PDB file of C-alpha atoms in Angstrom:
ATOM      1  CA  UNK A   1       0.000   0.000   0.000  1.00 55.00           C
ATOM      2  CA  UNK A   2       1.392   3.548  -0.717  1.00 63.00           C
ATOM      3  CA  UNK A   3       1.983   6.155   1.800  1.00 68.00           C
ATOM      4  CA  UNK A   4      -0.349   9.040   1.395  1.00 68.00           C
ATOM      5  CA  UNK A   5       1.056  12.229  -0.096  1.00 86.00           C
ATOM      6  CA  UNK A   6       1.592  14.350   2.684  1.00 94.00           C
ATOM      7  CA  UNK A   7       0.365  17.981   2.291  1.00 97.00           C
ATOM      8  CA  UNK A   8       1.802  21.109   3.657  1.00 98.00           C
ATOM      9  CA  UNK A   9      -0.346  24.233   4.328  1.00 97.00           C
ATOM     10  CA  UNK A  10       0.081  27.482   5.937  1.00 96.00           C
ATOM     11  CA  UNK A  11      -1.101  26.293   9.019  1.00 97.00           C
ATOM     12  CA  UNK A  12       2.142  23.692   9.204  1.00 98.00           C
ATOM     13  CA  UNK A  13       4.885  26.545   9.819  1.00 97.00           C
ATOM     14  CA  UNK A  14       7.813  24.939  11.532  1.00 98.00           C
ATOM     15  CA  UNK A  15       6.786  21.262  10.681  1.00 98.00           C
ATOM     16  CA  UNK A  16       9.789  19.147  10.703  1.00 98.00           C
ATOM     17  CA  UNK A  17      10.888  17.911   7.448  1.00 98.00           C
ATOM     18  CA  UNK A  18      13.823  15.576   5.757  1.00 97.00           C
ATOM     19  CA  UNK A  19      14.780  16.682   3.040  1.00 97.00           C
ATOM     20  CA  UNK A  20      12.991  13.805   1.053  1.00 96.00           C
ATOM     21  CA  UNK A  21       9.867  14.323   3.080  1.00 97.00           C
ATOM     22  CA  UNK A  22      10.207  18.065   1.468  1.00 97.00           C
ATOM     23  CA  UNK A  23      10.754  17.203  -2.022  1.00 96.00           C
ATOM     24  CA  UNK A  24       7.553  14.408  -2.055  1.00 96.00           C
ATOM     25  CA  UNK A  25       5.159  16.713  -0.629  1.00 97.00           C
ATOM     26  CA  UNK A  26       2.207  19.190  -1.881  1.00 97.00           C
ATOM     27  CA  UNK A  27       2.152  22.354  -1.113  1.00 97.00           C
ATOM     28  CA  UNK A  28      -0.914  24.536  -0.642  1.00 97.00           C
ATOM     29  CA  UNK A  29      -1.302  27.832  -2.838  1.00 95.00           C
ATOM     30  CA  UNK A  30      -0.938  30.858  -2.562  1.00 95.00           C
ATOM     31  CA  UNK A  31       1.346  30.692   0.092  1.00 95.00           C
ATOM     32  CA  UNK A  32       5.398  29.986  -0.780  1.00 95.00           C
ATOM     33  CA  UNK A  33       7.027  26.923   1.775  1.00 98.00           C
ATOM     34  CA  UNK A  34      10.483  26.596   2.095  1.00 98.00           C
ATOM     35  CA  UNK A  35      12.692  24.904   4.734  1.00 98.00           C
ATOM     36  CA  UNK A  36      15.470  26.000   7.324  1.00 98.00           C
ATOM     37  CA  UNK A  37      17.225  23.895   9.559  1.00 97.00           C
ATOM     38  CA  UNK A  38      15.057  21.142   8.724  1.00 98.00           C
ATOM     39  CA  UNK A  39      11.723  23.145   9.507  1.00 98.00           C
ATOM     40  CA  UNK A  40       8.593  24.992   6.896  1.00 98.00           C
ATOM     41  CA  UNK A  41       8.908  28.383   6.817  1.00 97.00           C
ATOM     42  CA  UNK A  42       5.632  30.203   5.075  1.00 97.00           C
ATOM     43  CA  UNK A  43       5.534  32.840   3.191  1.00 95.00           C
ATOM     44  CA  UNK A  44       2.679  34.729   1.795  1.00 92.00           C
ATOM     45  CA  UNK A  45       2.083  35.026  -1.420  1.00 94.00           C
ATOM     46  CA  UNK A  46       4.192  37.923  -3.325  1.00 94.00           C
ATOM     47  CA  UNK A  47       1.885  40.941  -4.310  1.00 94.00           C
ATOM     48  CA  UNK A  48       1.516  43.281  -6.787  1.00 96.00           C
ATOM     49  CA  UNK A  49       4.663  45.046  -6.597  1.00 96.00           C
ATOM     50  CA  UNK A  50       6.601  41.931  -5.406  1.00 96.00           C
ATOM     51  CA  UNK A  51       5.526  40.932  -9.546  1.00 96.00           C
ATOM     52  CA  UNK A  52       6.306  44.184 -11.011  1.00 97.00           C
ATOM     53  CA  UNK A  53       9.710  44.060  -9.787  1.00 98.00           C
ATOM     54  CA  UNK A  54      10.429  40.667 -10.369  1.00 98.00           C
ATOM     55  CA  UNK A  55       8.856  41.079 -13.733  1.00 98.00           C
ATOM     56  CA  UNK A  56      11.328  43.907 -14.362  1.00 98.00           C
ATOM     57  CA  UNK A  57      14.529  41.856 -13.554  1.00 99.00           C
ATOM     58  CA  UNK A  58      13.201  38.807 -15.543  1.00 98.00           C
ATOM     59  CA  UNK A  59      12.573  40.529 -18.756  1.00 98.00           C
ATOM     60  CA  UNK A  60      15.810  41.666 -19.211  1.00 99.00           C
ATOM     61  CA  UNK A  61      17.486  38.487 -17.880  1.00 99.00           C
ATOM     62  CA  UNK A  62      15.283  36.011 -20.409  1.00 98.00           C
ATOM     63  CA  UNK A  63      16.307  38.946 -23.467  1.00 99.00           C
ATOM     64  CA  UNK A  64      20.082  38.155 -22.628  1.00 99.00           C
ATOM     65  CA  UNK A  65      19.542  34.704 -22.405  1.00 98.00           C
ATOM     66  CA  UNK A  66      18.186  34.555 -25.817  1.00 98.00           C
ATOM     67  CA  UNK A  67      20.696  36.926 -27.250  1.00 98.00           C
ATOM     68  CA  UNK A  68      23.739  35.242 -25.065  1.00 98.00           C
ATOM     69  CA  UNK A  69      23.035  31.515 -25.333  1.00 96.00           C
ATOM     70  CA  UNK A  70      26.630  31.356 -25.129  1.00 96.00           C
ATOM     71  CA  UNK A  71      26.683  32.910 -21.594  1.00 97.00           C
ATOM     72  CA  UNK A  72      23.722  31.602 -20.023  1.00 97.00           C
ATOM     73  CA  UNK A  73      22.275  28.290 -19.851  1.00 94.00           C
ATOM     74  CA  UNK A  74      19.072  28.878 -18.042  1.00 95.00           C
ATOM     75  CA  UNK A  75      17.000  31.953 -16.294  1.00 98.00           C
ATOM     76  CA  UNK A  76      14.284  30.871 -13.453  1.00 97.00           C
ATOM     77  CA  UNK A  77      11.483  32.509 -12.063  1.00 95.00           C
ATOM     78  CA  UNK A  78      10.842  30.583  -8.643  1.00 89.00           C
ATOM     79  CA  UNK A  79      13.527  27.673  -9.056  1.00 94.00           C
ATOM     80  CA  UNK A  80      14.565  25.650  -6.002  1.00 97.00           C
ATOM     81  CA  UNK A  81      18.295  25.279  -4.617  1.00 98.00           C
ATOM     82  CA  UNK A  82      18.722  22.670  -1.760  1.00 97.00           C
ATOM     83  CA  UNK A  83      21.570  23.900   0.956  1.00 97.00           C
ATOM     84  CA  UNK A  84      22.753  20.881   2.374  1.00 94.00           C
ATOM     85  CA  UNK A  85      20.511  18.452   4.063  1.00 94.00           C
ATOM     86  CA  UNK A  86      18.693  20.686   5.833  1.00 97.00           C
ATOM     87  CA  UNK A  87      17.378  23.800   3.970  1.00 98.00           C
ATOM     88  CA  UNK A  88      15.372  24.121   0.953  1.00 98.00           C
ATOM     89  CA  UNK A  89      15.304  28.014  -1.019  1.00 98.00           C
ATOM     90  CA  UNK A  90      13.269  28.932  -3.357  1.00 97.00           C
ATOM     91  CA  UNK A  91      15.120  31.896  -4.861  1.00 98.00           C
ATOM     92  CA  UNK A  92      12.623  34.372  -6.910  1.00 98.00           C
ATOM     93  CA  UNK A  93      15.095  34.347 -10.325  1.00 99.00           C
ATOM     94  CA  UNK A  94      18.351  32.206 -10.697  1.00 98.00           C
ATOM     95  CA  UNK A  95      20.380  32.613 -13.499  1.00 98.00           C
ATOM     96  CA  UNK A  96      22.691  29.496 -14.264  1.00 96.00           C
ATOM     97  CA  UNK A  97      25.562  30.136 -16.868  1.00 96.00           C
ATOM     98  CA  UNK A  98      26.379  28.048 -19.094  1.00 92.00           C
ATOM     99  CA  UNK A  99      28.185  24.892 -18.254  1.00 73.00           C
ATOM    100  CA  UNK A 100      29.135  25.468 -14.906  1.00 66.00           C
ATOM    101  CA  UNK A 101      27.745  22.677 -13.258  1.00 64.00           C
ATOM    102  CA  UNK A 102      27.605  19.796 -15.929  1.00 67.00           C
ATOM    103  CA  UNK A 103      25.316  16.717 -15.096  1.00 74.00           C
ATOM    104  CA  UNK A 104      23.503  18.276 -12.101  1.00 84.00           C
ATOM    105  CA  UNK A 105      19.870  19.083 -11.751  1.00 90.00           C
ATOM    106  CA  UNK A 106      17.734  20.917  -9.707  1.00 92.00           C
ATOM    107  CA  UNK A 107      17.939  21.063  -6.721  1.00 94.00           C
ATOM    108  CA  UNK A 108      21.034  20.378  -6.315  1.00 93.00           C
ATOM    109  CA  UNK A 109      22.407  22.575  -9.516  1.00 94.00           C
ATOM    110  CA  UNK A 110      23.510  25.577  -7.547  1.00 95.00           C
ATOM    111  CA  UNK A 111      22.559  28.686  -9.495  1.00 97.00           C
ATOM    112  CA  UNK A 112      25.359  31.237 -10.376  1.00 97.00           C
ATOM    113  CA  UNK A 113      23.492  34.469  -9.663  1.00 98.00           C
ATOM    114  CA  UNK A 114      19.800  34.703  -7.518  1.00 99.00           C
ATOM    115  CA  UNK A 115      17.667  37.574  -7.352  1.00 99.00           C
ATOM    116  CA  UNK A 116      15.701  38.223  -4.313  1.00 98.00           C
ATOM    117  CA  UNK A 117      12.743  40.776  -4.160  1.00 98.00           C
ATOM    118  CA  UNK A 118      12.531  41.920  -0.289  1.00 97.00           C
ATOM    119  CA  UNK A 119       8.859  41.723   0.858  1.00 95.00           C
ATOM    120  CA  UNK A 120       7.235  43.585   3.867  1.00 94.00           C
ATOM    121  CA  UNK A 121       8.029  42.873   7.185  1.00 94.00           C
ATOM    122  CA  UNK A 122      10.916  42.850   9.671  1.00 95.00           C
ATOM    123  CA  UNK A 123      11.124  38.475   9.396  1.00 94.00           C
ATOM    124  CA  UNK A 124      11.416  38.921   5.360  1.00 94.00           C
ATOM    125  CA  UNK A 125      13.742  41.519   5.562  1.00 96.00           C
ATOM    126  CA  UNK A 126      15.730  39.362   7.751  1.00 97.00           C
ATOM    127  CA  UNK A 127      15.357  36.265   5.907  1.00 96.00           C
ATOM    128  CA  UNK A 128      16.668  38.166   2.995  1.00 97.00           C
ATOM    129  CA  UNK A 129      19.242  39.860   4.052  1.00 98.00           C
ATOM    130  CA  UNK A 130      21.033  37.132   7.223  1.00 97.00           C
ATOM    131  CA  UNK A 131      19.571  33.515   6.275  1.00 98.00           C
ATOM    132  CA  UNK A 132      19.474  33.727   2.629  1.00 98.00           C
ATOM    133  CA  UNK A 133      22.849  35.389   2.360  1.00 98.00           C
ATOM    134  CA  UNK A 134      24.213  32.791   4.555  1.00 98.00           C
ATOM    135  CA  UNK A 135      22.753  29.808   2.652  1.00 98.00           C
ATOM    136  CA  UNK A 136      23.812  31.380  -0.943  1.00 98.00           C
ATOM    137  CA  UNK A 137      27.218  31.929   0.512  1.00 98.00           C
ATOM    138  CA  UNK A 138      27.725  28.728   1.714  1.00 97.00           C
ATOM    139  CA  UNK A 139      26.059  26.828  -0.904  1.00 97.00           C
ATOM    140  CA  UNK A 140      28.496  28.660  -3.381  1.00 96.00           C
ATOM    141  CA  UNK A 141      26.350  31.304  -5.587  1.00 98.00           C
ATOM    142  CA  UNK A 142      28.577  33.427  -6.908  1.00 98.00           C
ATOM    143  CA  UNK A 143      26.341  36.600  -7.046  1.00 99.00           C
ATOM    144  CA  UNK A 144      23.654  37.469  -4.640  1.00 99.00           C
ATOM    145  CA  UNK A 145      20.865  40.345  -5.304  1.00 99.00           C
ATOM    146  CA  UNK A 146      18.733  41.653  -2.955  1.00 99.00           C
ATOM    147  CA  UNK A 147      16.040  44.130  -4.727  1.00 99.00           C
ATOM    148  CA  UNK A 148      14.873  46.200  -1.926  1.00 98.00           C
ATOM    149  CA  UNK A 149      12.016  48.576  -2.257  1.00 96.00           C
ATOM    150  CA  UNK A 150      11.751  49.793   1.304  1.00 96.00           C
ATOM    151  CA  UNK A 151      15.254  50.957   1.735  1.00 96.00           C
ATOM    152  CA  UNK A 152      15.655  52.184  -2.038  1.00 97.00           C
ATOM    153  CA  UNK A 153      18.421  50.020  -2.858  1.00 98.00           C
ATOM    154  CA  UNK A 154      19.737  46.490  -4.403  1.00 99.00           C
ATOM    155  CA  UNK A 155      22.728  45.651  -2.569  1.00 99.00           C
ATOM    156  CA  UNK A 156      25.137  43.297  -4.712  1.00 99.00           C
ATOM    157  CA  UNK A 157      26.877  40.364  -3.107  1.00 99.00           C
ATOM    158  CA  UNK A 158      29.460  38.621  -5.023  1.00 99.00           C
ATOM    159  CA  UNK A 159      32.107  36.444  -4.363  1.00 98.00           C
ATOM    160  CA  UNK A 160      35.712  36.783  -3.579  1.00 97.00           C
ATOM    161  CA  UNK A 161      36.680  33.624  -1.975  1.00 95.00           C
ATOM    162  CA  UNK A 162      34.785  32.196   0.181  1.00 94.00           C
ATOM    163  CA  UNK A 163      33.427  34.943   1.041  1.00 97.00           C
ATOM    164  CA  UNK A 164      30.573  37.641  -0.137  1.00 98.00           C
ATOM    165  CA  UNK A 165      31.442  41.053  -0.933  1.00 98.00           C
ATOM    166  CA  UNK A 166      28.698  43.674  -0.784  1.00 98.00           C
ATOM    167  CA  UNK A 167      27.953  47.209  -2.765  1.00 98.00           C
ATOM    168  CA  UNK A 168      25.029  49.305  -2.923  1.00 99.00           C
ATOM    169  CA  UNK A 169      23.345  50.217  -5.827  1.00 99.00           C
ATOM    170  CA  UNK A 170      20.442  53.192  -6.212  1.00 98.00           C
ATOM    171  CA  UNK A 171      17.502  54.124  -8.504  1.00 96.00           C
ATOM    172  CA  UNK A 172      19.854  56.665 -10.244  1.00 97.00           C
ATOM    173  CA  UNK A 173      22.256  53.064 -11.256  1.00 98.00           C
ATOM    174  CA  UNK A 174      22.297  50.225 -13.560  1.00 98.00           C
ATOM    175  CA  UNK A 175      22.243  46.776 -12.426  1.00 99.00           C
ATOM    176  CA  UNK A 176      25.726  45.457 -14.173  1.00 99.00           C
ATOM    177  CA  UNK A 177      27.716  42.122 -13.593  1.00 98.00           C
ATOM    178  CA  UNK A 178      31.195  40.748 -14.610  1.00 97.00           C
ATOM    179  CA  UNK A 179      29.102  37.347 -14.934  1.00 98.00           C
ATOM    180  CA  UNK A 180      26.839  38.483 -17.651  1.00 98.00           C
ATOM    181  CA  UNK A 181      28.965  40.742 -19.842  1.00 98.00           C
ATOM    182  CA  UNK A 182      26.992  43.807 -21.869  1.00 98.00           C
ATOM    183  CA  UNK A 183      24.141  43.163 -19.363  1.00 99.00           C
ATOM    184  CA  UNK A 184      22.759  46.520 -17.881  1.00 98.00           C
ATOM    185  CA  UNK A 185      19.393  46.518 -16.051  1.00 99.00           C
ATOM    186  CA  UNK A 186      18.085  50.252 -14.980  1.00 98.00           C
ATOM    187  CA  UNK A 187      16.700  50.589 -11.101  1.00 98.00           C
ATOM    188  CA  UNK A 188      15.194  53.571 -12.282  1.00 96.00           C
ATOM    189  CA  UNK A 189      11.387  53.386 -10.925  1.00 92.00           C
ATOM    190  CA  UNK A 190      12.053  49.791  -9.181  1.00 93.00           C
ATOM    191  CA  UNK A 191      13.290  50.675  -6.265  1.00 92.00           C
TER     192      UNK A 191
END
């Protein structure tokens, strides 16, 4: 007889889940599950200008990934990156160049840049800014963006070593990276 699918609902914040128990279950909409240290975080569903933004960042992503097939492999809205055994992201855009992780899928396929769109609220903020940066760091993303209405900013975080290395940009800048050459995004209006 087959186990029953188990489903996960907004009412199951900090269930404790293995990582298999996380990848076989249903989750129910509108609300966004992932998992820290083992346990659901839930997140509301993103709003209107949650969309426009990440609308903004993914049009000019997916027209450089048609017009630079030989820089990027794949852009995601909402893809999935597992960190270790015990935490499960759901990044809003990843952007995964082009053969730099051969033979792995997702979730395990780490992506080379994510995009993050901060949402209301002192425990997104946080997530954004201290958990998430400390999962993409250590999982090995090589460029972290945090789109930030509420403070006016998208701070950059790229690698140098091990470690992240942060700058600020404003509405008045371009969005620009090493990693996607000829690439320029305008902030002006998004945050």
């Amino acid at each position: 007889m087959s186990k029953p699918q188990l489903l996960i609902t907004g009412d199951d914040e900090g269930l404790k889940l293995s990582a298999e128990e996380y990848a076989e279950a249903d989750f129910q909409p509108p609300c966004k599950y992932e998992r820290a240290q083992r346990r659901i975080i839930v997140l509301p569903p993103p709003g209107h200008y949650h969309h426009v933004i990440t609308n903004h960042f993914r049009k000019y992503l997916g027209a450089y990934e048609l017009t630079r097939p030989d820089v990027v492999e794949f852009v995601f809205q909402e893809s999935w990156l597992r960190v270790g055994d015990d935490t499960d992201r759901h990044p809003d855009i990843t952007v995964y160049l082009l053969a730099n992780s051969p033979g792995e899928e997702i979730p395990a396929r780490v992506p080379d840049i994510i995009f993050e769109v901060v949402s209301p609220g002192r425990p997104a903020h946080d997530r954004d800014y201290i958990a998430k940066r400390n999962d993409y760091e250590t999982a090995g993303v090589q460029e972290y963006v945090i789109v930030d209405r509420f403070e006016h900013r998208v701070t950059v975080l790229r690698r140098d070593g091990e470690k992240f290395v942060e700058s600020t940009l404003r509405e008045t800048d371009d969005y620009t990276s090493l990693l996607l050459p000829g690439l320029q995004i305008p902030l002006q209006g998004i945050v």
